[in-house]
Amino acid sequence: NSNNNSNKKDQKEELSLLAHDLVMQSLNEERINSVKSMFVGVLVTAIGICFFWLFANSFHVTETSWIGGLPGLIHALTVMEVALVPLLVYMLMDGIAHIARASRIEYLAQILTRCQQTTKGVPSCVLNKETYSQVLKWTPFWEGLAGPTRKDDDLKSLHEEITAVTQELERWTEKNDSDHDGGLLLLLRDTATRLQTESKKTNMEGYCEFVYFWLNGIAFYGYLLGILCYYTDENDQSVLHSLKLGMSHDAADWHGNFAGDLMWTIEPLVVLGSPTLIQTLTGNTTTTTKTKKKEEDKAKSD
């Protein structure tokens, strides 16, 4: 009995340390995402302000001396191009990260499926901030904060968060031997099914990021042609001439502006339509998965 009590105490301490690590990982990730969000906000704001000159150019206002004339348009396009470069990098990185995350979610769903067969909970060794959030749909208390709070309240809430995470870990991991019955198996099965759907959804979101990357990449190249035509000579035969694909200044400027306007017209339609498309596709997948599960259960009962 003393050995058993000692083992349980050690297990609880281990889970408590794991819970502390999970909360600290989430806080650090929140800090990094906040900095990134502020940086992206500055870039998008700069593009939005400069978009005024692009809009005015559609009505030939920049052909006059108003709002800086043609030089004002070129300066605005230059600022937009500079701001768009890191955004393109983020789009590409986010697309790769989404697809990689989809693979990890699918692997986690497979682990939960194996846990059903062994009638055990989730092994604590596979739980980190990402997997824990996926399994439990974890939303830390700080994600719901609308403004600054007192330090004492934050420390108290942080302690309560760690305690709540520890209790959830005890319920889900194989260290808990008090409830390996049908209830836990059903929970594991439902979570595995949800994660399979989430994996497909995350994978599609990754491909959407690649679509945004190509649309904005073409727009970047198109508007870049206008800047090159403004600053280079018509008879320049250097690399800049190759970037214009051998076209004249007027043709390169017109086609580049048209390509940029077209891509930035298509992109909002893709952004607005992609959630509905993804939901429809994943919804159909979920229905098919549930149908297969029912057929398997019926076959087993027979």
PDB file of N, CA and C in Angstrom, residues 244-302:
ATOM      1  N   LYS A 244      10.720  42.544 -67.324  1.00  0.00           N
ATOM      2  CA  LYS A 244       9.561  43.062 -68.056  1.00  0.00           C
ATOM      3  C   LYS A 244       9.113  42.098 -69.150  1.00  0.00           C
ATOM      4  N   LEU A 245       9.789  40.920 -69.229  1.00  0.00           N
ATOM      5  CA  LEU A 245       9.456  39.885 -70.221  1.00  0.00           C
ATOM      6  C   LEU A 245       9.572  40.416 -71.645  1.00  0.00           C
ATOM      7  N   GLY A 246      10.495  41.366 -71.836  1.00  0.00           N
ATOM      8  CA  GLY A 246      10.747  41.898 -73.158  1.00  0.00           C
ATOM      9  C   GLY A 246       9.732  42.913 -73.642  1.00  0.00           C
ATOM     10  N   MET A 247       8.765  43.254 -72.797  1.00  0.00           N
ATOM     11  CA  MET A 247       7.730  44.208 -73.213  1.00  0.00           C
ATOM     12  C   MET A 247       8.239  45.645 -73.125  1.00  0.00           C
ATOM     13  N   SER A 248       7.568  46.515 -73.825  1.00  0.00           N
ATOM     14  CA  SER A 248       7.880  47.939 -73.723  1.00  0.00           C
ATOM     15  C   SER A 248       7.431  48.466 -72.373  1.00  0.00           C
ATOM     16  N   HIS A 249       7.851  49.670 -72.026  1.00  0.00           N
ATOM     17  CA  HIS A 249       7.463  50.271 -70.748  1.00  0.00           C
ATOM     18  C   HIS A 249       5.941  50.371 -70.622  1.00  0.00           C
ATOM     19  N   ASP A 250       5.305  50.878 -71.648  1.00  0.00           N
ATOM     20  CA  ASP A 250       3.858  51.078 -71.585  1.00  0.00           C
ATOM     21  C   ASP A 250       3.123  49.745 -71.433  1.00  0.00           C
ATOM     22  N   ALA A 251       3.549  48.735 -72.216  1.00  0.00           N
ATOM     23  CA  ALA A 251       2.885  47.426 -72.159  1.00  0.00           C
ATOM     24  C   ALA A 251       3.117  46.757 -70.815  1.00  0.00           C
ATOM     25  N   ALA A 252       4.360  46.823 -70.303  1.00  0.00           N
ATOM     26  CA  ALA A 252       4.676  46.206 -69.017  1.00  0.00           C
ATOM     27  C   ALA A 252       3.903  46.886 -67.887  1.00  0.00           C
ATOM     28  N   ASP A 253       3.839  48.215 -67.923  1.00  0.00           N
ATOM     29  CA  ASP A 253       3.121  48.958 -66.889  1.00  0.00           C
ATOM     30  C   ASP A 253       1.633  48.615 -66.914  1.00  0.00           C
ATOM     31  N   TRP A 254       1.039  48.536 -68.120  1.00  0.00           N
ATOM     32  CA  TRP A 254      -0.397  48.260 -68.218  1.00  0.00           C
ATOM     33  C   TRP A 254      -0.705  46.835 -67.780  1.00  0.00           C
ATOM     34  N   HIS A 255       0.053  45.870 -68.303  1.00  0.00           N
ATOM     35  CA  HIS A 255      -0.202  44.469 -67.947  1.00  0.00           C
ATOM     36  C   HIS A 255       0.092  44.196 -66.472  1.00  0.00           C
ATOM     37  N   GLY A 256       1.138  44.831 -65.946  1.00  0.00           N
ATOM     38  CA  GLY A 256       1.451  44.646 -64.533  1.00  0.00           C
ATOM     39  C   GLY A 256       0.366  45.199 -63.635  1.00  0.00           C
ATOM     40  N   ASN A 257      -0.113  46.379 -63.935  1.00  0.00           N
ATOM     41  CA  ASN A 257      -1.188  46.977 -63.144  1.00  0.00           C
ATOM     42  C   ASN A 257      -2.469  46.156 -63.240  1.00  0.00           C
ATOM     43  N   PHE A 258      -2.748  45.635 -64.463  1.00  0.00           N
ATOM     44  CA  PHE A 258      -3.940  44.805 -64.650  1.00  0.00           C
ATOM     45  C   PHE A 258      -3.837  43.523 -63.839  1.00  0.00           C
ATOM     46  N   ALA A 259      -2.647  42.882 -63.859  1.00  0.00           N
ATOM     47  CA  ALA A 259      -2.456  41.638 -63.103  1.00  0.00           C
ATOM     48  C   ALA A 259      -2.616  41.883 -61.604  1.00  0.00           C
ATOM     49  N   GLY A 260      -2.032  42.985 -61.101  1.00  0.00           N
ATOM     50  CA  GLY A 260      -2.160  43.286 -59.684  1.00  0.00           C
ATOM     51  C   GLY A 260      -3.598  43.550 -59.276  1.00  0.00           C
ATOM     52  N   ASP A 261      -4.305  44.362 -60.078  1.00  0.00           N
ATOM     53  CA  ASP A 261      -5.714  44.654 -59.765  1.00  0.00           C
ATOM     54  C   ASP A 261      -6.561  43.383 -59.824  1.00  0.00           C
ATOM     55  N   LEU A 262      -6.291  42.520 -60.819  1.00  0.00           N
ATOM     56  CA  LEU A 262      -7.069  41.290 -60.962  1.00  0.00           C
ATOM     57  C   LEU A 262      -6.850  40.356 -59.775  1.00  0.00           C
ATOM     58  N   MET A 263      -5.598  40.177 -59.363  1.00  0.00           N
ATOM     59  CA  MET A 263      -5.298  39.277 -58.242  1.00  0.00           C
ATOM     60  C   MET A 263      -5.904  39.781 -56.942  1.00  0.00           C
ATOM     61  N   TRP A 264      -5.841  41.096 -56.735  1.00  0.00           N
ATOM     62  CA  TRP A 264      -6.387  41.647 -55.498  1.00  0.00           C
ATOM     63  C   TRP A 264      -7.901  41.819 -55.559  1.00  0.00           C
ATOM     64  N   THR A 265      -8.484  41.498 -56.706  1.00  0.00           N
ATOM     65  CA  THR A 265      -9.945  41.392 -56.793  1.00  0.00           C
ATOM     66  C   THR A 265     -10.383  39.957 -56.519  1.00  0.00           C
ATOM     67  N   ILE A 266      -9.580  39.020 -56.990  1.00  0.00           N
ATOM     68  CA  ILE A 266      -9.891  37.602 -56.787  1.00  0.00           C
ATOM     69  C   ILE A 266      -9.668  37.196 -55.330  1.00  0.00           C
ATOM     70  N   GLU A 267      -8.610  37.737 -54.716  1.00  0.00           N
ATOM     71  CA  GLU A 267      -8.255  37.300 -53.358  1.00  0.00           C
ATOM     72  C   GLU A 267      -9.383  37.471 -52.343  1.00  0.00           C
ATOM     73  N   PRO A 268     -10.070  38.631 -52.281  1.00  0.00           N
ATOM     74  CA  PRO A 268     -11.173  38.742 -51.310  1.00  0.00           C
ATOM     75  C   PRO A 268     -12.276  37.709 -51.545  1.00  0.00           C
ATOM     76  N   LEU A 269     -12.538  37.384 -52.806  1.00  0.00           N
ATOM     77  CA  LEU A 269     -13.547  36.371 -53.107  1.00  0.00           C
ATOM     78  C   LEU A 269     -13.115  35.000 -52.578  1.00  0.00           C
ATOM     79  N   VAL A 270     -11.820  34.693 -52.724  1.00  0.00           N
ATOM     80  CA  VAL A 270     -11.297  33.421 -52.215  1.00  0.00           C
ATOM     81  C   VAL A 270     -11.348  33.404 -50.690  1.00  0.00           C
ATOM     82  N   VAL A 271     -10.954  34.528 -50.065  1.00  0.00           N
ATOM     83  CA  VAL A 271     -10.968  34.614 -48.603  1.00  0.00           C
ATOM     84  C   VAL A 271     -12.382  34.438 -48.060  1.00  0.00           C
ATOM     85  N   LEU A 272     -13.365  35.064 -48.700  1.00  0.00           N
ATOM     86  CA  LEU A 272     -14.754  34.971 -48.242  1.00  0.00           C
ATOM     87  C   LEU A 272     -15.364  33.601 -48.527  1.00  0.00           C
ATOM     88  N   GLY A 273     -14.968  32.985 -49.635  1.00  0.00           N
ATOM     89  CA  GLY A 273     -15.578  31.724 -50.024  1.00  0.00           C
ATOM     90  C   GLY A 273     -14.921  30.487 -49.456  1.00  0.00           C
ATOM     91  N   SER A 274     -13.634  30.580 -49.070  1.00  0.00           N
ATOM     92  CA  SER A 274     -12.913  29.390 -48.604  1.00  0.00           C
ATOM     93  C   SER A 274     -13.485  28.775 -47.322  1.00  0.00           C
ATOM     94  N   PRO A 275     -13.919  29.561 -46.305  1.00  0.00           N
ATOM     95  CA  PRO A 275     -14.492  28.913 -45.116  1.00  0.00           C
ATOM     96  C   PRO A 275     -15.710  28.060 -45.431  1.00  0.00           C
ATOM     97  N   THR A 276     -16.595  28.566 -46.306  1.00  0.00           N
ATOM     98  CA  THR A 276     -17.787  27.798 -46.679  1.00  0.00           C
ATOM     99  C   THR A 276     -17.408  26.534 -47.434  1.00  0.00           C
ATOM    100  N   LEU A 277     -16.434  26.653 -48.346  1.00  0.00           N
ATOM    101  CA  LEU A 277     -15.987  25.493 -49.112  1.00  0.00           C
ATOM    102  C   LEU A 277     -15.355  24.446 -48.202  1.00  0.00           C
ATOM    103  N   ILE A 278     -14.492  24.894 -47.292  1.00  0.00           N
ATOM    104  CA  ILE A 278     -13.831  23.962 -46.375  1.00  0.00           C
ATOM    105  C   ILE A 278     -14.851  23.284 -45.469  1.00  0.00           C
ATOM    106  N   GLN A 279     -15.804  24.060 -44.963  1.00  0.00           N
ATOM    107  CA  GLN A 279     -16.832  23.502 -44.086  1.00  0.00           C
ATOM    108  C   GLN A 279     -17.676  22.472 -44.826  1.00  0.00           C
ATOM    109  N   THR A 280     -17.989  22.762 -46.082  1.00  0.00           N
ATOM    110  CA  THR A 280     -18.790  21.831 -46.879  1.00  0.00           C
ATOM    111  C   THR A 280     -18.041  20.525 -47.110  1.00  0.00           C
ATOM    112  N   LEU A 281     -16.764  20.633 -47.473  1.00  0.00           N
ATOM    113  CA  LEU A 281     -15.972  19.440 -47.759  1.00  0.00           C
ATOM    114  C   LEU A 281     -15.729  18.610 -46.501  1.00  0.00           C
ATOM    115  N   THR A 282     -15.366  19.276 -45.401  1.00  0.00           N
ATOM    116  CA  THR A 282     -15.126  18.545 -44.158  1.00  0.00           C
ATOM    117  C   THR A 282     -16.421  18.006 -43.581  1.00  0.00           C
ATOM    118  N   GLY A 283     -17.536  18.719 -43.823  1.00  0.00           N
ATOM    119  CA  GLY A 283     -18.835  18.224 -43.366  1.00  0.00           C
ATOM    120  C   GLY A 283     -19.211  16.939 -44.057  1.00  0.00           C
ATOM    121  N   ASN A 284     -18.957  16.875 -45.354  1.00  0.00           N
ATOM    122  CA  ASN A 284     -19.228  15.656 -46.101  1.00  0.00           C
ATOM    123  C   ASN A 284     -18.345  14.516 -45.621  1.00  0.00           C
ATOM    124  N   THR A 285     -17.080  14.838 -45.307  1.00  0.00           N
ATOM    125  CA  THR A 285     -16.157  13.817 -44.806  1.00  0.00           C
ATOM    126  C   THR A 285     -16.605  13.287 -43.461  1.00  0.00           C
ATOM    127  N   THR A 286     -17.060  14.214 -42.584  1.00  0.00           N
ATOM    128  CA  THR A 286     -17.529  13.799 -41.263  1.00  0.00           C
ATOM    129  C   THR A 286     -18.734  12.879 -41.377  1.00  0.00           C
ATOM    130  N   THR A 287     -19.666  13.205 -42.274  1.00  0.00           N
ATOM    131  CA  THR A 287     -20.852  12.362 -42.468  1.00  0.00           C
ATOM    132  C   THR A 287     -20.459  10.976 -42.939  1.00  0.00           C
ATOM    133  N   THR A 288     -19.504  10.914 -43.877  1.00  0.00           N
ATOM    134  CA  THR A 288     -19.043   9.624 -44.386  1.00  0.00           C
ATOM    135  C   THR A 288     -18.380   8.810 -43.285  1.00  0.00           C
ATOM    136  N   THR A 289     -17.567   9.468 -42.449  1.00  0.00           N
ATOM    137  CA  THR A 289     -16.879   8.780 -41.353  1.00  0.00           C
ATOM    138  C   THR A 289     -17.870   8.227 -40.349  1.00  0.00           C
ATOM    139  N   LYS A 290     -18.875   9.023 -39.999  1.00  0.00           N
ATOM    140  CA  LYS A 290     -19.884   8.560 -39.041  1.00  0.00           C
ATOM    141  C   LYS A 290     -20.672   7.377 -39.603  1.00  0.00           C
ATOM    142  N   THR A 291     -20.970   7.419 -40.898  1.00  0.00           N
ATOM    143  CA  THR A 291     -21.683   6.310 -41.525  1.00  0.00           C
ATOM    144  C   THR A 291     -20.871   5.023 -41.456  1.00  0.00           C
ATOM    145  N   LYS A 292     -19.574   5.131 -41.720  1.00  0.00           N
ATOM    146  CA  LYS A 292     -18.700   3.962 -41.647  1.00  0.00           C
ATOM    147  C   LYS A 292     -18.642   3.409 -40.239  1.00  0.00           C
ATOM    148  N   LYS A 293     -18.589   4.321 -39.229  1.00  0.00           N
ATOM    149  CA  LYS A 293     -18.546   3.885 -37.831  1.00  0.00           C
ATOM    150  C   LYS A 293     -19.810   3.122 -37.454  1.00  0.00           C
ATOM    151  N   LYS A 294     -20.971   3.634 -37.913  1.00  0.00           N
ATOM    152  CA  LYS A 294     -22.228   2.967 -37.618  1.00  0.00           C
ATOM    153  C   LYS A 294     -22.275   1.588 -38.255  1.00  0.00           C
ATOM    154  N   GLU A 295     -21.768   1.490 -39.485  1.00  0.00           N
ATOM    155  CA  GLU A 295     -21.743   0.198 -40.161  1.00  0.00           C
ATOM    156  C   GLU A 295     -20.841  -0.789 -39.440  1.00  0.00           C
ATOM    157  N   GLU A 296     -19.692  -0.303 -38.928  1.00  0.00           N
ATOM    158  CA  GLU A 296     -18.785  -1.170 -38.189  1.00  0.00           C
ATOM    159  C   GLU A 296     -19.429  -1.648 -36.905  1.00  0.00           C
ATOM    160  N   ASP A 297     -20.106  -0.720 -36.172  1.00  0.00           N
ATOM    161  CA  ASP A 297     -20.778  -1.099 -34.930  1.00  0.00           C
ATOM    162  C   ASP A 297     -21.872  -2.115 -35.186  1.00  0.00           C
ATOM    163  N   LYS A 298     -22.607  -1.942 -36.286  1.00  0.00           N
ATOM    164  CA  LYS A 298     -23.686  -2.867 -36.624  1.00  0.00           C
ATOM    165  C   LYS A 298     -23.140  -4.228 -36.958  1.00  0.00           C
ATOM    166  N   ALA A 299     -22.008  -4.240 -37.678  1.00  0.00           N
ATOM    167  CA  ALA A 299     -21.381  -5.526 -38.036  1.00  0.00           C
ATOM    168  C   ALA A 299     -20.892  -6.261 -36.808  1.00  0.00           C
ATOM    169  N   LYS A 300     -20.317  -5.495 -35.824  1.00  0.00           N
ATOM    170  CA  LYS A 300     -19.848  -6.115 -34.599  1.00  0.00           C
ATOM    171  C   LYS A 300     -20.988  -6.677 -33.761  1.00  0.00           C
ATOM    172  N   SER A 301     -22.093  -5.926 -33.695  1.00  0.00           N
ATOM    173  CA  SER A 301     -23.249  -6.381 -32.901  1.00  0.00           C
ATOM    174  C   SER A 301     -23.870  -7.634 -33.489  1.00  0.00           C
ATOM    175  N   ASP A 302     -23.854  -7.713 -34.855  1.00  0.00           N
ATOM    176  CA  ASP A 302     -24.388  -8.900 -35.522  1.00  0.00           C
ATOM    177  C   ASP A 302     -23.488 -10.105 -35.291  1.00  0.00           C
TER     178      ASP A 302
END
